[in-house]
Short mmCIF file of C-alpha atoms in Angstrom, two decimals:
data_model
loop_
_atom_site.label_atom_id
_atom_site.label_comp_id
_atom_site.label_asym_id
_atom_site.label_seq_id
_atom_site.Cartn_x
_atom_site.Cartn_y
_atom_site.Cartn_z
CA MET A 1 95.00 49.86 159.87
CA SER A 2 96.78 53.07 159.31
CA ILE A 3 99.88 51.40 157.75
CA ASN A 4 97.83 49.53 155.20
CA SER A 5 95.89 52.81 154.32
CA ALA A 6 99.47 54.62 153.95
CA MET A 7 100.40 51.79 151.56
CA LEU A 8 97.29 52.31 149.49
CA ALA A 9 97.58 55.94 149.57
CA GLY A 10 101.03 55.48 148.14
CA VAL A 11 99.73 53.12 145.38
CA SER A 12 97.02 55.75 144.50
CA GLY A 13 99.92 58.32 144.28
CA LEU A 14 101.71 56.04 141.80
CA ILE A 15 98.70 55.48 139.58
CA SER A 16 97.75 59.19 139.59
CA ASN A 17 101.29 60.36 138.72
CA SER A 18 101.39 57.62 135.99
CA SER A 19 98.29 59.24 134.56
CA ALA A 20 100.01 62.65 134.84
CA LEU A 21 102.98 61.36 133.05
CA ALA A 22 100.75 59.79 130.27
CA ALA A 23 99.14 63.31 129.70
CA ILE A 24 102.40 65.15 129.57
CA SER A 25 103.77 62.46 127.14
CA ASP A 26 100.79 62.95 124.80
CA ASN A 27 101.14 66.79 124.92
CA ILE A 28 104.96 66.67 124.18
CA ALA A 29 104.53 64.12 121.45
CA ASN A 30 101.80 66.28 119.91
CA VAL A 31 103.65 69.67 120.17
CA ASN A 32 103.70 69.98 116.20
CA THR A 33 100.24 68.55 115.64
CA THR A 34 97.85 70.95 113.93
CA ALA A 35 95.16 72.38 116.37
CA TYR A 36 96.10 69.92 119.00
CA LYS A 37 94.56 70.87 122.43
CA ARG A 38 96.78 69.94 125.48
CA ASN A 39 95.37 67.78 128.40
CA GLN A 40 96.21 68.17 132.04
CA VAL A 41 95.90 65.79 134.90
CA ASN A 42 94.77 67.45 138.17
CA PHE A 43 94.79 65.80 141.50
CA ALA A 44 92.13 65.69 144.15
CA ASN A 45 92.39 64.22 147.61
CA VAL A 46 90.33 61.21 148.66
CA VAL A 47 89.16 61.51 152.26
CA THR A 48 88.02 58.34 154.17
CA ALA A 49 85.99 57.97 157.26
CA GLN A 50 87.88 58.22 160.51
CA ALA A 51 86.47 55.19 162.52
CA VAL A 52 88.40 55.54 165.61
CA LYS A 53 89.27 58.76 167.23
CA GLY A 54 92.82 59.58 167.49
CA ARG A 55 93.70 57.31 164.41
CA TYR A 56 94.16 58.79 160.93
CA SER A 57 93.36 56.64 157.92
CA ALA A 58 94.82 57.78 154.71
CA GLY A 59 92.48 58.19 151.69
CA GLY A 60 95.10 58.96 148.93
CA VAL A 61 94.63 60.83 145.77
CA GLN A 62 92.73 60.48 142.49
CA ALA A 63 93.64 62.00 139.09
CA VAL A 64 91.13 64.19 137.36
CA THR A 65 91.72 64.71 133.61
CA ARG A 66 90.93 68.08 132.11
CA GLN A 67 91.18 68.88 128.48
CA PHE A 68 91.50 72.58 127.00
CA VAL A 69 89.53 72.10 123.77
CA GLY A 70 88.21 75.61 123.88
CA GLN A 71 91.52 77.23 124.10
CA GLN A 72 92.63 78.56 120.63
CA GLY A 73 96.17 78.09 119.38
CA LEU A 74 98.24 80.60 117.49
CA ILE A 75 97.10 81.17 113.79
CA GLN A 76 100.27 80.51 111.73
CA SER A 77 100.88 81.17 107.99
CA ALA A 78 100.77 78.03 105.73
CA SER A 79 101.71 77.25 102.16
CA SER A 80 98.52 75.82 100.71
CA PRO A 81 95.25 77.80 100.04
CA THR A 82 93.26 74.83 101.33
CA ASP A 83 95.07 75.05 104.66
CA LEU A 84 92.33 76.43 106.77
CA GLY A 85 92.53 77.97 110.42
CA ILE A 86 89.48 79.19 112.51
CA SER A 87 89.87 82.52 114.10
CA GLY A 88 87.46 82.25 116.82
CA ASP A 89 84.99 79.65 118.12
CA GLY A 90 83.81 76.84 116.07
CA PHE A 91 84.89 73.45 114.56
CA PHE A 92 85.12 72.11 111.02
CA ILE A 93 82.37 69.30 110.45
CA VAL A 94 84.01 66.32 109.07
CA ALA A 95 83.11 62.72 108.12
CA THR A 96 85.12 59.56 107.88
CA LYS A 97 84.19 59.05 104.14
CA GLY A 98 83.43 60.94 101.06
CA GLY A 99 80.49 60.59 98.51
CA PRO A 100 76.88 60.93 99.42
CA LEU A 101 76.42 60.64 103.23
CA THR A 102 73.21 59.38 105.18
CA SER A 103 71.90 60.05 108.61
CA SER A 104 73.55 57.08 109.77
CA ASP A 105 77.12 58.18 108.75
CA GLU A 106 79.11 59.49 111.62
CA ARG A 107 80.20 63.12 111.62
CA VAL A 108 82.78 64.37 113.90
CA PHE A 109 84.21 67.70 114.69
CA THR A 110 87.75 69.13 114.54
CA ARG A 111 89.87 72.27 114.25
CA SER A 112 92.58 70.66 112.30
CA GLY A 113 92.30 72.34 108.88
CA SER A 114 95.14 71.02 106.95
CA PHE A 115 92.87 70.02 104.02
CA SER A 116 94.24 69.02 100.69
CA VAL A 117 92.43 67.59 97.55
CA ASP A 118 92.67 63.72 97.41
CA ALA A 119 92.59 61.54 94.25
CA ASP A 120 88.78 61.63 93.90
CA GLY A 121 88.66 65.47 94.34
CA TYR A 122 87.44 65.62 98.01
CA LEU A 123 88.98 67.99 100.49
CA VAL A 124 90.35 65.83 103.34
CA ASN A 125 92.77 66.68 106.16
CA ASP A 126 95.82 64.78 107.52
CA ALA A 127 93.66 62.40 109.34
CA LYS A 128 91.70 61.44 106.25
CA LEU A 129 88.60 63.22 107.37
CA TYR A 130 86.37 64.68 104.78
CA LEU A 131 85.31 68.30 105.15
CA GLN A 132 81.60 68.90 105.10
CA GLY A 133 79.71 71.89 103.53
CA TRP A 134 76.48 73.09 101.99
CA LYS A 135 76.48 72.72 98.17
CA VAL A 136 75.78 75.79 96.00
CA LYS A 137 72.30 76.16 94.60
CA ASP A 138 71.54 76.80 90.89
CA ASP A 139 70.90 80.52 91.87
CA GLY A 140 74.38 80.87 93.68
CA THR A 141 73.05 80.69 97.18
CA PHE A 142 73.27 78.10 99.93
CA ASP A 143 70.53 76.38 101.80
CA THR A 144 72.02 76.53 105.38
CA ASN A 145 70.45 74.70 108.46
CA PRO A 146 71.67 75.30 111.94
CA SER A 147 70.87 71.85 113.29
CA ASP A 148 70.54 69.37 110.22
CA LEU A 149 73.84 67.81 109.29
CA ASN A 150 72.31 65.82 106.48
CA MET A 151 72.01 69.13 104.58
CA MET A 152 75.79 69.08 104.32
CA GLN A 153 77.87 66.90 102.12
CA SER A 154 81.51 66.06 101.69
CA ILE A 155 82.99 68.85 99.35
CA ASN A 156 84.46 67.75 95.99
CA VAL A 157 86.44 70.21 93.89
CA LYS A 158 86.95 68.08 90.89
CA ASN A 159 83.98 66.61 89.46
CA LEU A 160 82.52 70.08 88.22
CA GLY A 161 82.97 69.86 84.41
CA ALA A 162 84.17 72.71 82.36
CA ALA A 163 83.04 76.43 82.98
CA VAL A 164 81.70 78.97 80.35
CA LYS A 165 80.47 82.39 80.66
CA ALA A 166 78.53 84.07 77.91
CA THR A 167 79.36 87.63 77.48
CA SER A 168 76.85 90.04 79.20
CA ASN A 169 79.12 93.26 79.19
CA VAL A 170 81.38 95.10 76.71
CA VAL A 171 83.54 98.21 77.45
CA VAL A 172 84.73 99.93 74.33
CA ASN A 173 87.55 102.61 74.54
CA ALA A 174 87.90 104.39 71.08
CA ASN A 175 88.27 107.66 69.38
CA LEU A 176 86.59 108.85 66.17
CA ASP A 177 88.48 111.46 64.03
CA LYS A 178 86.76 114.84 64.35
CA SER A 179 88.84 116.16 61.55
CA LEU A 180 87.72 113.68 59.07
CA ALA A 181 86.13 115.28 56.24
CA ALA A 182 82.63 114.07 55.81
CA ASP A 183 81.63 112.33 52.57
CA ALA A 184 78.40 113.77 51.27
CA ALA A 185 77.91 111.09 48.56
CA LYS A 186 78.10 108.46 51.13
CA ASN A 187 75.55 110.38 53.39
CA THR A 188 73.09 110.59 50.50
CA ALA A 189 73.43 107.02 49.69
CA TYR A 190 72.88 106.06 53.41
CA THR A 191 69.19 106.23 53.32
CA ALA A 192 68.30 102.94 55.24
CA PRO A 193 70.05 100.98 57.83
CA GLY A 194 72.11 97.95 56.72
CA LEU A 195 74.04 99.56 54.03
CA MET A 196 77.17 99.67 55.99
CA ALA A 197 76.58 96.06 57.18
CA GLU A 198 76.10 95.05 53.55
CA TRP A 199 79.44 96.40 52.78
CA GLY A 200 81.01 94.53 55.63
CA ASN A 201 79.28 91.32 54.69
CA PRO A 202 79.66 91.32 50.71
CA LEU A 203 78.04 88.76 48.59
CA PRO A 204 80.18 85.79 47.54
CA ALA A 205 82.72 86.43 44.60
CA PRO A 206 82.51 87.31 41.75
CA ALA A 207 79.53 89.39 42.89
CA PRO A 208 80.66 93.22 43.35
CA ARG A 209 80.77 94.68 46.69
CA THR A 210 77.62 96.69 47.48
CA GLY A 211 76.36 98.92 50.29
CA VAL A 212 77.87 102.04 51.79
CA GLU A 213 81.57 101.98 52.89
CA PRO A 214 81.92 103.16 56.45
CA ASP A 215 84.50 105.61 57.61
CA PHE A 216 85.84 103.49 60.37
CA THR A 217 85.11 100.03 61.69
CA PHE A 218 86.16 98.10 64.69
CA ASP A 219 85.37 94.59 65.98
CA MET A 220 84.31 93.23 69.40
CA ASN A 221 84.55 89.58 70.46
CA VAL A 222 81.26 88.00 71.82
CA ILE A 223 81.07 84.66 73.58
CA ASP A 224 77.90 82.52 73.26
CA SER A 225 76.23 80.24 75.90
CA LEU A 226 78.39 77.22 74.66
CA GLY A 227 81.77 79.12 74.92
CA ALA A 228 82.24 79.79 71.19
CA THR A 229 83.55 83.23 70.24
CA HIS A 230 81.92 85.23 67.51
CA LYS A 231 83.04 88.60 65.83
CA VAL A 232 80.65 91.54 66.15
CA SER A 233 81.50 94.61 64.07
CA VAL A 234 80.76 98.30 64.66
CA ALA A 235 80.62 100.45 61.60
CA VAL A 236 80.40 104.27 61.65
CA LEU A 237 79.99 106.98 59.10
CA LYS A 238 80.40 110.76 59.85
CA ASP A 239 77.36 113.02 59.03
CA ASP A 240 78.00 115.63 56.41
CA THR A 241 75.74 118.36 58.07
CA ASP A 242 76.36 118.06 61.72
CA PRO A 243 80.25 117.78 62.61
CA ASN A 244 79.52 116.01 65.94
CA LEU A 245 77.06 113.35 64.72
CA TRP A 246 77.89 109.94 63.33
CA HIS A 247 75.84 107.10 61.90
CA ALA A 248 76.62 103.73 63.35
CA GLU A 249 75.59 100.02 62.72
CA ILE A 250 76.34 96.79 64.72
CA TYR A 251 76.45 93.55 62.50
CA ALA A 252 77.68 89.98 62.88
CA ASP A 253 78.83 87.49 60.20
CA THR A 254 75.81 86.48 58.28
CA ALA A 255 76.66 82.80 59.17
CA ASP A 256 76.07 83.56 62.86
CA VAL A 257 72.89 85.53 62.61
CA ASP A 258 69.45 84.65 61.18
CA GLY A 259 66.52 86.88 60.36
CA ALA A 260 68.75 90.00 59.82
CA ALA A 261 69.74 91.36 56.38
CA PHE A 262 73.45 91.17 56.09
CA GLY A 263 73.77 90.31 59.77
CA LEU A 264 72.49 93.74 61.17
CA ILE A 265 71.78 93.64 64.78
CA GLN A 266 71.33 97.21 65.70
CA SER A 267 71.74 100.67 64.14
CA GLY A 268 71.32 104.29 65.27
CA ASP A 269 73.19 107.63 65.63
CA ILE A 270 76.12 108.84 67.94
CA GLN A 271 76.21 112.55 69.15
CA PHE A 272 79.26 114.07 70.80
CA THR A 273 79.51 117.35 72.76
CA ALA A 274 81.76 120.05 71.37
CA ASP A 275 84.73 118.97 73.61
CA GLY A 276 84.66 115.49 71.98
CA GLN A 277 82.89 113.45 74.83
CA LEU A 278 79.94 111.21 73.98
CA ASP A 279 76.71 113.21 74.55
CA LEU A 280 74.45 110.56 76.30
CA ALA A 281 71.64 112.92 76.78
CA HIS A 282 71.31 114.17 73.40
CA ALA A 283 68.16 113.02 71.22
CA ASN A 284 70.51 111.83 68.42
CA THR A 285 72.33 109.48 70.62
CA THR A 286 70.13 106.40 69.82
CA LEU A 287 72.60 103.76 69.86
CA PHE A 288 75.57 104.53 72.10
CA GLY A 289 73.16 105.97 74.77
CA PRO A 290 73.31 105.25 78.56
CA THR A 291 71.20 101.97 78.24
CA ALA A 292 72.95 100.68 75.06
CA SER A 293 72.81 96.97 74.55
CA ILE A 294 72.95 94.12 72.09
CA SER A 295 70.06 91.62 72.00
CA LEU A 296 70.06 88.39 70.01
CA ALA A 297 67.28 85.88 70.58
CA ALA A 298 68.06 82.14 71.01
CA SER A 299 68.43 79.89 68.01
CA GLY A 300 65.21 78.53 66.61
CA THR A 301 62.98 80.96 68.34
CA GLY A 302 61.81 82.60 65.13
CA THR A 303 62.53 86.03 66.74
CA THR A 304 64.60 88.38 64.73
CA PRO A 305 67.53 89.09 65.00
CA ARG A 306 68.53 85.80 66.51
CA TRP A 307 71.58 83.50 66.68
CA ALA A 308 71.74 81.14 63.59
CA ASP A 309 69.37 78.15 64.02
CA SER A 310 72.22 75.94 63.23
CA LEU A 311 74.21 76.96 66.26
CA GLY A 312 71.66 76.01 68.91
CA ILE A 313 72.60 78.48 71.41
CA ASN A 314 70.81 80.73 74.01
CA ALA A 315 69.90 84.29 73.76
CA SER A 316 72.41 86.98 74.28
CA ASN A 317 71.79 90.35 76.07
CA ILE A 318 74.97 92.26 76.22
CA ASP A 319 75.24 95.65 77.96
CA LEU A 320 77.58 98.06 76.11
CA ASP A 321 79.59 100.67 77.88
CA TRP A 322 80.68 103.40 75.29
CA SER A 323 81.48 106.05 77.88
CA LYS A 324 85.11 106.01 76.99
CA VAL A 325 84.41 106.80 73.01
CA THR A 326 85.65 110.08 72.20
CA GLN A 327 85.85 112.59 69.13
CA TYR A 328 89.15 114.03 68.88
CA ALA A 329 91.21 115.62 65.92
CA SER A 330 93.31 112.33 65.70
CA ALA A 331 93.06 109.12 63.71
CA SER A 332 90.18 106.84 64.41
CA THR A 333 91.32 104.04 66.43
CA LEU A 334 90.13 101.33 68.74
CA ASN A 335 92.11 101.44 72.06
CA SER A 336 90.56 98.39 73.82
CA SER A 337 87.54 96.26 73.67
CA ASN A 338 87.00 94.21 76.87
CA SER A 339 84.31 91.79 77.36
CA ASP A 340 83.48 89.53 80.53
CA GLY A 341 82.75 86.37 78.63
CA ALA A 342 84.98 83.19 79.06
CA ASN A 343 85.49 80.44 76.80
CA VAL A 344 85.53 76.82 78.02
CA GLY A 345 87.69 76.42 80.94
CA ASN A 346 88.98 73.59 83.27
CA VAL A 347 89.75 73.76 87.13
CA ILE A 348 93.18 74.72 87.91
CA GLY A 349 92.93 75.58 91.62
CA VAL A 350 90.74 76.00 94.56
CA GLU A 351 90.18 79.15 97.01
CA VAL A 352 88.47 79.58 100.19
CA GLY A 353 87.00 82.82 101.50
CA GLU A 354 86.89 84.12 104.90
CA ASP A 355 83.13 83.51 104.76
CA GLY A 356 83.72 79.84 104.08
CA VAL A 357 82.74 79.84 100.36
CA VAL A 358 84.86 77.36 98.61
CA SER A 359 85.27 78.15 94.87
CA ALA A 360 86.90 76.63 91.78
CA ILE A 361 89.40 78.69 89.74
CA TYR A 362 89.32 77.97 86.05
CA ASP A 363 92.02 78.58 83.45
CA ASN A 364 89.74 81.05 81.70
CA SER A 365 89.75 83.25 84.72
CA GLU A 366 86.33 82.20 85.71
CA VAL A 367 85.69 81.42 89.57
CA ARG A 368 82.72 79.38 90.32
CA LYS A 369 81.25 78.72 93.84
CA ILE A 370 81.24 75.06 94.87
CA ALA A 371 80.18 74.91 98.55
CA LYS A 372 80.13 76.84 101.79
CA ILE A 373 81.84 75.56 105.02
CA GLY A 374 79.57 75.62 108.11
CA LEU A 375 81.06 75.76 111.61
CA ALA A 376 79.71 73.87 114.63
CA THR A 377 79.76 75.53 117.99
CA PHE A 378 79.10 74.10 121.41
CA ALA A 379 78.06 75.60 124.64
CA ASN A 380 80.91 73.78 126.51
CA PRO A 381 83.58 72.66 124.15
CA ASP A 382 85.81 71.50 126.86
CA GLY A 383 83.14 68.75 127.41
CA LEU A 384 83.64 67.25 123.98
CA ALA A 385 85.01 63.45 123.93
CA PRO A 386 88.14 63.11 121.82
CA VAL A 387 88.27 60.37 119.02
CA SER A 388 91.01 59.43 116.68
CA GLY A 389 92.40 62.04 114.23
CA ASN A 390 92.36 65.00 116.56
CA ALA A 391 88.58 65.11 116.22
CA TYR A 392 85.86 65.32 118.81
CA ARG A 393 82.13 64.05 119.31
CA PRO A 394 79.53 65.58 121.30
CA THR A 395 78.50 64.50 124.78
CA ILE A 396 75.83 65.42 127.44
CA PRO A 397 78.35 67.98 129.24
CA SER A 398 79.40 69.54 125.88
CA GLY A 399 75.71 70.28 124.75
CA GLU A 400 74.24 70.10 121.39
CA PHE A 401 75.95 71.39 118.33
CA VAL A 402 74.83 74.52 116.53
CA ILE A 403 75.72 74.99 112.76
CA LYS A 404 76.60 78.55 111.94
CA GLN A 405 78.06 80.33 108.83
CA PRO A 406 81.56 81.62 109.51
CA GLY A 407 81.60 85.05 111.13
CA VAL A 408 77.86 84.85 112.02
CA GLY A 409 76.35 84.46 115.42
CA GLY A 410 79.45 84.17 117.29
CA ALA A 411 81.12 81.57 115.10
CA GLY A 412 84.65 82.30 114.11
CA GLU A 413 86.03 83.45 110.70
CA ILE A 414 87.78 81.02 108.30
CA ALA A 415 91.40 82.02 107.80
CA PRO A 416 92.47 80.61 104.45
CA GLY A 417 96.16 79.75 104.10
CA THR A 418 96.65 79.40 107.70
CA LEU A 419 96.81 76.49 110.43
CA GLU A 420 96.14 76.61 114.16
CA ALA A 421 99.16 75.58 116.08
CA SER A 422 99.07 73.23 118.98
CA THR A 423 98.45 74.70 122.40
CA VAL A 424 101.32 72.71 124.03
CA ASP A 425 103.81 74.85 125.94
CA LEU A 426 107.09 72.79 125.99
CA SER A 427 108.59 74.79 129.08
CA SER A 428 105.47 74.12 131.08
CA GLU A 429 105.28 70.42 130.04
CA PHE A 430 108.94 69.73 130.84
CA THR A 431 108.51 71.37 134.22
CA GLY A 432 105.44 69.12 134.72
CA LEU A 433 107.74 66.11 133.87
CA ILE A 434 110.17 66.90 136.61
CA THR A 435 107.43 67.52 139.28
CA THR A 436 105.52 64.39 138.21
CA GLN A 437 108.92 62.47 138.51
CA LYS A 438 109.44 63.59 142.04
CA ALA A 439 105.96 62.98 143.12
CA TYR A 440 106.09 59.42 141.69
CA SER A 441 109.42 58.86 143.60
CA ALA A 442 107.70 60.14 146.75
CA SER A 443 104.85 57.89 146.23
CA SER A 444 107.09 54.95 145.94
CA LYS A 445 108.91 55.86 149.05
CA ILE A 446 105.57 55.77 150.98
CA ILE A 447 105.27 52.11 149.95
CA THR A 448 108.85 51.11 150.90
CA THR A 449 108.46 52.81 154.24
CA ALA A 450 105.12 51.32 155.03
CA ASP A 451 106.65 47.91 153.97
CA GLN A 452 109.36 48.49 156.43
CA MET A 453 107.09 49.22 159.32
CA LEU A 454 104.89 46.21 158.50
CA GLU A 455 108.05 44.19 158.60
CA GLU A 456 108.95 45.55 162.01
CA LEU A 457 105.44 44.73 163.21
CA ILE A 458 105.78 41.17 162.03
CA ASN A 459 109.14 40.90 163.78
CA ILE A 460 107.66 41.72 167.15
CA LYS A 461 106.64 38.18 167.60
CA ARG A 462 110.18 36.97 167.35
#
């Protein structure tokens, strides 16, 4: 009968408004949860078949939950460099455990980027979900795959070992004194390369010093493949016939170099222009030319010159930039000698680029790539199913995921040092609380009214 349907309609109103209250409560409780996506309960009427003309049977109401996963929250500044926001579409791919993963291990998706380094060195967020990424290959590239999650592993930023970078470039800023009077006797004695190196690497005492004394000498530091530092010297002698020409030799300590007399690595001439600049195009510029370099073969190769066999190190090929070497009428001096090598260093920090590349920062100023974060996109992110930890798993309505590199193919960019705020609007939620409370009270009033009418009907018999 109609009174019963009215009562059932009131019950459905209580149930639906209870669901709305639960959703609002969840939203308010998570107003400060990173990247939380608000839920909303909408109402749809239920229509029943009207069996008897002129009589109406109430159908009631049903609650339909809608989630706004695709709605982006405000990107806010954060204090940690491993706090990551996503500016645009996409989800971080995370797992519930670190270490090597198999195809049976569950991966879920989240925009909660509050990552930090745990005791084992893994990047985990506040829900203890492990960030996944493509590991760097030996050549510095990444083997990305848009559909294979097994290509990605939990990112670890501690178990990397020390970092060493052998010197490959040296930039020298120096001046050679143009006003220096050339020594004819030295020039006469300087008949073969190695005599200035012989002076710089004298025979052990008490043997007398031999060779030709250079007019000026300066040192450069070179780091080998194992991170050890070696001193390499440059000796120059001014020519007594051409005021803009200098003879030069590059040599190392005799204990560091095998197969070279007195540690001589390379020799040649330096030609300057009349205004004191290095004349790279001149035929006399055979050492400090545009393609100047130092080459030392690996230890034990038999090639000369080479690193000492006792050192057991790899070959060195060092480009020399002498463009800042001048010849002015002031004292010969070395202003600076800068190399790009780095001694042994340990990890002191982590940084993430907008392209998703995670790098380790070492205390020797080296930066080494570790992994690259991939972002998963869905055709319908609102169709994802929520799981614990502010994460989601794919469903049929959401569609299959596609893994993309940040900023490529419609995926958002990584915003390091930021976090995505919750999409909850407190003013809207509190307004919803008021309307839900009133609707619940009204539904309960339907039940009490229907109860009174049924009681009147029962009392007719009396």
